[in-house]
CSV table of N, CA and C in Angstrom, one decimal:
chain,number,residue,atom,x,y,z
A,21,MET,N,-25.3,55.9,30.2
A,21,MET,CA,-24.9,54.9,29.3
A,21,MET,C,-24.8,53.6,30.1
A,22,THR,N,-25.4,52.6,29.5
A,22,THR,CA,-25.4,51.3,30.2
A,22,THR,C,-24.3,50.4,29.6
A,23,LYS,N,-23.7,49.6,30.4
A,23,LYS,CA,-22.6,48.8,30.0
A,23,LYS,C,-23.2,47.4,29.7
A,24,LYS,N,-22.9,46.9,28.5
A,24,LYS,CA,-23.4,45.6,28.1
A,24,LYS,C,-22.2,44.6,28.2
A,25,THR,N,-22.6,43.4,28.7
A,25,THR,CA,-21.6,42.4,28.7
A,25,THR,C,-22.0,41.3,27.7
A,26,PHE,N,-21.0,40.8,27.0
A,26,PHE,CA,-21.3,39.8,26.0
A,26,PHE,C,-20.5,38.5,26.4
A,27,ALA,N,-21.2,37.4,26.2
A,27,ALA,CA,-20.5,36.1,26.4
A,27,ALA,C,-19.7,35.8,25.2
A,28,PRO,N,-18.5,35.2,25.3
A,28,PRO,CA,-17.7,34.9,24.2
A,28,PRO,C,-18.3,34.1,23.1
A,29,PHE,N,-19.2,33.2,23.6
A,29,PHE,CA,-20.0,32.3,22.6
A,29,PHE,C,-21.2,31.8,23.3
A,30,GLU,N,-22.1,31.4,22.5
A,30,GLU,CA,-23.4,30.9,23.0
A,30,GLU,C,-23.4,29.4,22.8
A,31,LEU,N,-23.6,28.7,23.9
A,31,LEU,CA,-23.7,27.2,23.8
A,31,LEU,C,-25.1,26.8,23.4
A,32,LYS,N,-25.2,26.4,22.1
A,32,LYS,CA,-26.6,26.1,21.6
A,32,LYS,C,-27.1,24.7,22.1
A,33,MET,N,-26.1,23.8,22.3
A,33,MET,CA,-26.6,22.4,22.7
A,33,MET,C,-25.4,21.7,23.4
A,34,THR,N,-25.8,21.1,24.5
A,34,THR,CA,-24.8,20.3,25.2
A,34,THR,C,-24.6,18.9,24.6
A,35,GLU,N,-23.6,18.2,25.1
A,35,GLU,CA,-23.4,16.9,24.6
A,35,GLU,C,-24.6,16.0,24.8
A,36,GLN,N,-25.1,16.0,26.0
A,36,GLN,CA,-26.3,15.2,26.4
A,36,GLN,C,-27.5,15.5,25.6
A,37,GLN,N,-27.7,16.8,25.3
A,37,GLN,CA,-28.9,17.2,24.5
A,37,GLN,C,-28.7,16.7,23.1
A,38,ALA,N,-27.5,16.7,22.5
A,38,ALA,CA,-27.3,16.2,21.2
A,38,ALA,C,-27.5,14.7,21.1
A,39,ILE,N,-27.1,14.0,22.1
A,39,ILE,CA,-27.2,12.5,22.2
A,39,ILE,C,-28.7,12.2,22.3
A,40,ASP,N,-29.4,12.9,23.2
A,40,ASP,CA,-30.9,12.6,23.4
A,40,ASP,C,-31.7,13.0,22.1
A,41,GLY,N,-31.3,14.1,21.5
A,41,GLY,CA,-32.0,14.5,20.3
A,41,GLY,C,-31.8,13.5,19.1
A,42,LEU,N,-30.6,13.0,19.0
A,42,LEU,CA,-30.3,12.0,17.9
A,42,LEU,C,-31.0,10.7,18.2
A,43,LYS,N,-30.9,10.3,19.5
A,43,LYS,CA,-31.5,9.0,19.9
A,43,LYS,C,-33.0,9.0,19.7
A,44,SER,N,-33.7,10.1,20.0
A,44,SER,CA,-35.1,10.2,19.9
A,44,SER,C,-35.6,10.3,18.4
A,45,THR,N,-34.7,10.9,17.6
A,45,THR,CA,-35.1,11.1,16.2
A,45,THR,C,-34.7,9.9,15.3
A,46,TYR,N,-33.5,9.3,15.5
A,46,TYR,CA,-33.0,8.3,14.6
A,46,TYR,C,-32.7,6.9,15.3
A,47,GLY,N,-32.9,6.8,16.6
A,47,GLY,CA,-32.6,5.6,17.3
A,47,GLY,C,-31.2,5.5,17.8
A,48,ASP,N,-30.8,4.3,18.1
A,48,ASP,CA,-29.4,4.1,18.6
A,48,ASP,C,-28.3,4.1,17.5
A,49,GLU,N,-28.6,3.8,16.3
A,49,GLU,CA,-27.6,3.8,15.2
A,49,GLU,C,-28.1,4.9,14.2
A,50,PHE,N,-27.1,5.7,13.7
A,50,PHE,CA,-27.4,6.6,12.7
A,50,PHE,C,-26.1,6.9,11.9
A,51,THR,N,-26.3,7.5,10.7
A,51,THR,CA,-25.2,7.8,9.8
A,51,THR,C,-24.9,9.3,9.7
A,52,ALA,N,-24.0,9.6,8.9
A,52,ALA,CA,-23.5,11.0,8.7
A,52,ALA,C,-24.7,11.8,8.1
A,53,ALA,N,-25.4,11.2,7.2
A,53,ALA,CA,-26.6,12.0,6.6
A,53,ALA,C,-27.6,12.3,7.7
A,54,ASP,N,-27.8,11.4,8.6
A,54,ASP,CA,-28.7,11.7,9.8
A,54,ASP,C,-28.2,12.8,10.6
A,55,VAL,N,-26.9,12.8,10.9
A,55,VAL,CA,-26.3,13.8,11.7
A,55,VAL,C,-26.4,15.2,11.0
A,56,ARG,N,-26.1,15.2,9.7
A,56,ARG,CA,-26.2,16.4,9.0
A,56,ARG,C,-27.7,17.0,9.0
A,57,ALA,N,-28.7,16.1,8.9
A,57,ALA,CA,-30.0,16.6,8.9
A,57,ALA,C,-30.4,17.1,10.3
A,58,PHE,N,-29.9,16.4,11.4
A,58,PHE,CA,-30.1,16.8,12.7
A,58,PHE,C,-29.5,18.2,13.0
A,59,ALA,N,-28.3,18.4,12.5
A,59,ALA,CA,-27.6,19.7,12.6
A,59,ALA,C,-28.3,20.8,12.0
A,60,THR,N,-28.8,20.5,10.8
A,60,THR,CA,-29.6,21.6,10.0
A,60,THR,C,-30.9,21.9,10.7
A,61,MET,N,-31.6,20.9,11.3
A,61,MET,CA,-32.8,21.1,12.0
A,61,MET,C,-32.6,22.0,13.2
A,62,ASN,N,-31.5,21.8,13.9
A,62,ASN,CA,-31.2,22.5,15.1
A,62,ASN,C,-30.3,23.8,14.9
A,63,ASP,N,-30.0,24.1,13.7
A,63,ASP,CA,-29.2,25.3,13.4
A,63,ASP,C,-27.8,25.2,14.1
A,64,ILE,N,-27.2,24.0,14.0
A,64,ILE,CA,-25.8,23.8,14.5
A,64,ILE,C,-24.9,23.3,13.4
A,65,ALA,N,-23.7,23.5,13.5
A,65,ALA,CA,-22.7,23.0,12.5
A,65,ALA,C,-22.6,21.5,12.7
A,66,TYR,N,-22.4,20.8,11.5
A,66,TYR,CA,-22.2,19.4,11.5
A,66,TYR,C,-21.0,19.0,12.4
A,67,ALA,N,-19.9,19.8,12.2
A,67,ALA,CA,-18.7,19.5,13.0
A,67,ALA,C,-18.9,19.6,14.5
A,68,THR,N,-19.7,20.5,14.9
A,68,THR,CA,-20.0,20.7,16.3
A,68,THR,C,-20.7,19.4,16.9
A,69,VAL,N,-21.7,18.9,16.1
A,69,VAL,CA,-22.4,17.7,16.6
A,69,VAL,C,-21.5,16.5,16.6
A,70,THR,N,-20.7,16.4,15.5
A,70,THR,CA,-19.8,15.2,15.5
A,70,THR,C,-18.8,15.2,16.6
A,71,LYS,N,-18.3,16.4,17.0
A,71,LYS,CA,-17.4,16.5,18.1
A,71,LYS,C,-18.1,16.0,19.4
A,72,LYS,N,-19.3,16.3,19.6
A,72,LYS,CA,-20.1,16.0,20.8
A,72,LYS,C,-20.3,14.5,20.9
A,73,ILE,N,-20.4,13.8,19.7
A,73,ILE,CA,-20.7,12.4,19.7
A,73,ILE,C,-19.6,11.5,19.3
A,74,LYS,N,-18.4,12.0,19.3
A,74,LYS,CA,-17.2,11.2,18.7
A,74,LYS,C,-16.9,10.0,19.5
A,75,LYS,N,-17.2,9.9,20.8
A,75,LYS,CA,-16.9,8.7,21.5
A,75,LYS,C,-17.9,7.5,21.1
A,76,TYR,N,-18.9,7.8,20.4
A,76,TYR,CA,-19.9,6.8,20.0
A,76,TYR,C,-19.6,6.4,18.5
A,77,ARG,N,-18.6,6.9,17.9
A,77,ARG,CA,-18.3,6.6,16.5
A,77,ARG,C,-17.8,5.1,16.4
A,78,VAL,N,-18.4,4.3,15.5
A,78,VAL,CA,-18.0,3.0,15.3
A,78,VAL,C,-17.3,2.7,13.9
A,79,ALA,N,-17.6,3.6,13.0
A,79,ALA,CA,-17.0,3.5,11.6
A,79,ALA,C,-17.0,4.9,11.0
A,80,ALA,N,-16.5,5.0,9.8
A,80,ALA,CA,-16.5,6.3,9.1
A,80,ALA,C,-18.0,6.6,8.8
A,81,GLY,N,-18.5,7.7,9.3
A,81,GLY,CA,-19.9,8.1,9.1
A,81,GLY,C,-20.9,7.3,9.8
A,82,LYS,N,-20.6,6.6,10.8
A,82,LYS,CA,-21.5,5.8,11.5
A,82,LYS,C,-21.3,5.9,13.0
A,83,TRP,N,-22.4,6.0,13.7
A,83,TRP,CA,-22.4,6.1,15.2
A,83,TRP,C,-23.3,5.1,15.8
A,84,ASN,N,-23.0,4.6,17.0
A,84,ASN,CA,-23.9,3.7,17.7
A,84,ASN,C,-23.9,4.2,19.2
A,85,LEU,N,-25.1,4.5,19.7
A,85,LEU,CA,-25.1,5.0,21.1
A,85,LEU,C,-25.1,3.9,22.1
A,86,LYS,N,-25.2,2.7,21.7
A,86,LYS,CA,-25.1,1.6,22.6
A,86,LYS,C,-23.7,1.3,23.0
A,87,VAL,N,-22.8,1.6,22.0
A,87,VAL,CA,-21.3,1.3,22.2
A,87,VAL,C,-20.8,2.4,23.1
A,88,THR,N,-20.1,2.0,24.2
A,88,THR,CA,-19.5,3.0,25.1
A,88,THR,C,-18.0,2.6,25.3
A,89,GLN,N,-17.3,3.6,25.8
A,89,GLN,CA,-15.9,3.3,26.0
A,89,GLN,C,-15.7,2.2,27.0
A,90,LYS,N,-16.6,2.1,28.0
A,90,LYS,CA,-16.4,1.1,29.1
A,90,LYS,C,-16.6,-0.3,28.5
A,91,SER,N,-17.6,-0.4,27.6
A,91,SER,CA,-17.7,-1.8,27.0
A,91,SER,C,-16.6,-2.1,26.0
A,92,VAL,N,-16.0,-1.1,25.4
A,92,VAL,CA,-14.9,-1.4,24.5
A,92,VAL,C,-13.7,-1.8,25.3
A,93,GLU,N,-13.5,-1.1,26.5
A,93,GLU,CA,-12.4,-1.5,27.3
A,93,GLU,C,-12.5,-2.9,27.9
A,94,ASN,N,-13.8,-3.3,28.2
A,94,ASN,CA,-14.0,-4.6,28.7
A,94,ASN,C,-13.7,-5.7,27.7
A,95,ILE,N,-14.1,-5.4,26.4
A,95,ILE,CA,-13.8,-6.3,25.3
A,95,ILE,C,-12.3,-6.4,25.1
A,96,GLU,N,-11.6,-5.3,25.2
A,96,GLU,CA,-10.1,-5.3,25.0
A,96,GLU,C,-9.4,-6.1,26.1
A,97,LYS,N,-10.0,-6.0,27.3
A,97,LYS,CA,-9.4,-6.8,28.5
A,97,LYS,C,-9.6,-8.3,28.3
A,98,SER,N,-10.8,-8.6,27.7
A,98,SER,CA,-11.1,-10.1,27.6
A,98,SER,C,-10.2,-10.8,26.6
A,99,PHE,N,-9.6,-10.0,25.6
A,99,PHE,CA,-8.7,-10.6,24.6
A,99,PHE,C,-7.3,-10.3,25.1
A,100,LYS,N,-6.7,-11.3,25.8
A,100,LYS,CA,-5.3,-11.1,26.2
A,100,LYS,C,-4.4,-11.6,25.1
A,101,SER,N,-3.3,-10.9,25.0
A,101,SER,CA,-2.3,-11.3,24.0
A,101,SER,C,-1.6,-12.6,24.4
A,102,PRO,N,-1.2,-13.3,23.4
A,102,PRO,CA,-0.5,-14.6,23.7
A,102,PRO,C,0.8,-14.3,24.3
A,103,ALA,N,1.3,-15.3,25.0
A,103,ALA,CA,2.6,-15.1,25.6
A,103,ALA,C,3.7,-15.1,24.5
A,104,ALA,N,4.7,-14.3,24.7
A,104,ALA,CA,5.7,-14.2,23.7
A,104,ALA,C,6.6,-15.4,23.7
A,105,MET,N,6.9,-15.9,22.5
A,105,MET,CA,7.8,-17.0,22.4
A,105,MET,C,9.2,-16.5,22.6
A,106,PRO,N,10.1,-17.3,23.3
A,106,PRO,CA,11.5,-16.8,23.3
A,106,PRO,C,12.1,-16.9,22.0
A,107,ALA,N,13.0,-15.9,21.7
A,107,ALA,CA,13.7,-15.9,20.4
A,107,ALA,C,14.6,-17.0,20.3
A,108,VAL,N,14.6,-17.7,19.1
A,108,VAL,CA,15.5,-18.8,18.8
A,108,VAL,C,16.7,-18.2,18.1
A,109,GLU,N,17.8,-18.4,18.6
A,109,GLU,CA,19.0,-17.8,18.0
A,109,GLU,C,19.6,-18.9,17.0
A,110,LYS,N,19.7,-18.4,15.8
A,110,LYS,CA,20.3,-19.3,14.8
A,110,LYS,C,21.6,-18.7,14.3
A,111,ASN,N,22.6,-19.6,14.0
A,111,ASN,CA,23.8,-19.1,13.4
A,111,ASN,C,23.7,-19.3,11.9
A,112,LEU,N,23.7,-18.2,11.2
A,112,LEU,CA,23.6,-18.3,9.7
A,112,LEU,C,24.9,-18.4,9.0
A,113,VAL,N,26.0,-18.3,9.7
A,113,VAL,CA,27.3,-18.4,9.1
A,113,VAL,C,27.7,-19.9,8.9
A,114,PRO,N,27.9,-20.3,7.7
A,114,PRO,CA,28.2,-21.7,7.4
A,114,PRO,C,29.6,-22.1,8.0
A,115,THR,N,29.7,-23.3,8.3
A,115,THR,CA,31.0,-23.8,8.7
A,115,THR,C,32.0,-23.9,7.6
A,116,LYS,N,33.3,-23.9,7.9
A,116,LYS,CA,34.3,-23.9,6.8
A,116,LYS,C,34.2,-25.3,6.1
A,117,ASP,N,34.2,-25.1,4.7
A,117,ASP,CA,34.2,-26.3,3.9
A,117,ASP,C,35.6,-26.6,3.5
A,118,ASP,N,36.1,-27.8,3.9
A,118,ASP,CA,37.5,-28.2,3.6
A,118,ASP,C,37.6,-28.6,2.1
A,119,THR,N,36.6,-28.9,1.4
A,119,THR,CA,36.6,-29.4,0.0
A,119,THR,C,36.5,-28.2,-0.9
A,120,PHE,N,36.5,-27.0,-0.4
A,120,PHE,CA,36.3,-25.8,-1.3
A,120,PHE,C,37.5,-25.6,-2.2
A,121,VAL,N,37.3,-25.4,-3.4
A,121,VAL,CA,38.4,-25.1,-4.4
A,121,VAL,C,38.3,-23.7,-4.9
A,122,LYS,N,39.4,-23.0,-4.7
A,122,LYS,CA,39.5,-21.6,-5.1
A,122,LYS,C,39.4,-21.6,-6.7
A,123,PHE,N,38.5,-20.7,-7.2
A,123,PHE,CA,38.3,-20.7,-8.6
A,123,PHE,C,38.4,-19.3,-9.2
A,124,GLY,N,38.6,-19.2,-10.5
A,124,GLY,CA,38.6,-17.9,-11.2
A,124,GLY,C,39.4,-16.8,-10.5
A,125,SER,N,38.7,-15.7,-10.3
A,125,SER,CA,39.3,-14.5,-9.7
A,125,SER,C,39.0,-14.5,-8.2
A,126,PHE,N,39.3,-15.6,-7.5
A,126,PHE,CA,39.0,-15.7,-6.1
A,126,PHE,C,39.8,-14.6,-5.3
A,127,PRO,N,41.1,-14.4,-5.6
A,127,PRO,CA,41.9,-13.4,-4.8
A,127,PRO,C,41.3,-12.0,-4.9
A,128,ASP,N,40.8,-11.7,-6.2
A,128,ASP,CA,40.2,-10.3,-6.3
A,128,ASP,C,38.9,-10.2,-5.5
A,129,ILE,N,38.1,-11.2,-5.6
A,129,ILE,CA,36.8,-11.2,-4.8
A,129,ILE,C,37.1,-11.1,-3.3
A,130,LYS,N,38.0,-11.9,-2.9
A,130,LYS,CA,38.4,-11.9,-1.4
A,130,LYS,C,38.9,-10.5,-1.0
A,131,ARG,N,39.6,-9.8,-1.9
A,131,ARG,CA,40.1,-8.5,-1.6
A,131,ARG,C,39.0,-7.5,-1.6
A,132,ILE,N,38.0,-7.6,-2.5
A,132,ILE,CA,36.9,-6.7,-2.5
A,132,ILE,C,36.0,-6.8,-1.3
A,133,ILE,N,35.7,-8.1,-0.9
A,133,ILE,CA,34.9,-8.3,0.3
A,133,ILE,C,35.7,-7.8,1.5
A,134,GLY,N,37.0,-8.1,1.6
A,134,GLY,CA,37.8,-7.6,2.7
A,134,GLY,C,37.8,-6.1,2.9
A,135,SER,N,37.7,-5.4,1.8
A,135,SER,CA,37.8,-3.9,1.9
A,135,SER,C,36.5,-3.3,2.5
A,136,LYS,N,35.4,-4.1,2.5
A,136,LYS,CA,34.1,-3.6,3.0
A,136,LYS,C,33.6,-2.4,2.3
A,137,LEU,N,34.0,-2.2,1.0
A,137,LEU,CA,33.5,-1.1,0.2
A,137,LEU,C,32.6,-1.7,-0.9
A,138,PHE,N,31.7,-0.9,-1.4
A,138,PHE,CA,30.9,-1.4,-2.5
A,138,PHE,C,31.6,-1.4,-3.8
A,139,TYR,N,31.6,-2.5,-4.4
A,139,TYR,CA,32.2,-2.7,-5.7
A,139,TYR,C,31.4,-3.7,-6.5
A,140,PRO,N,30.7,-3.3,-7.6
A,140,PRO,CA,29.9,-4.3,-8.3
A,140,PRO,C,30.8,-5.3,-9.0
A,141,VAL,N,30.4,-6.6,-8.8
A,141,VAL,CA,31.2,-7.7,-9.3
A,141,VAL,C,30.2,-8.7,-9.9
A,142,PHE,N,30.6,-9.2,-11.1
A,142,PHE,CA,29.7,-10.3,-11.7
A,142,PHE,C,30.5,-11.6,-11.7
A,143,VAL,N,30.0,-12.6,-11.0
A,143,VAL,CA,30.8,-13.8,-10.9
A,143,VAL,C,30.1,-14.8,-11.8
A,144,THR,N,30.9,-15.5,-12.6
A,144,THR,CA,30.3,-16.5,-13.5
A,144,THR,C,30.9,-17.9,-13.1
A,145,GLY,N,30.3,-18.9,-13.6
A,145,GLY,CA,30.9,-20.2,-13.4
A,145,GLY,C,30.2,-21.1,-12.4
């Protein structure tokens, strides 16, 4: 009896083979339809091919082989963020108005606000 050994899976195509095949067939730019056709021609799943070329993805369903991570990083470095402006502190609490006249149900309103509990109030006037 001979003992057979099996590989857990068969690697049908490497990343570089997928890139070279797509480039020779469709050029530097191709769409999802092109990738699907390429996957069918080579008897590989579409998801497998897209995983191998995901670093070249430029938009949904579009890939560009000229775009690389290195060029993207260079572009990101060239656009530096502007310096942060120091926060301006404003006091939004008005100063006391000496001419204020207590009106209507002022004591009730003051007591409601002082309790710091929610109580719906309708003020007229």
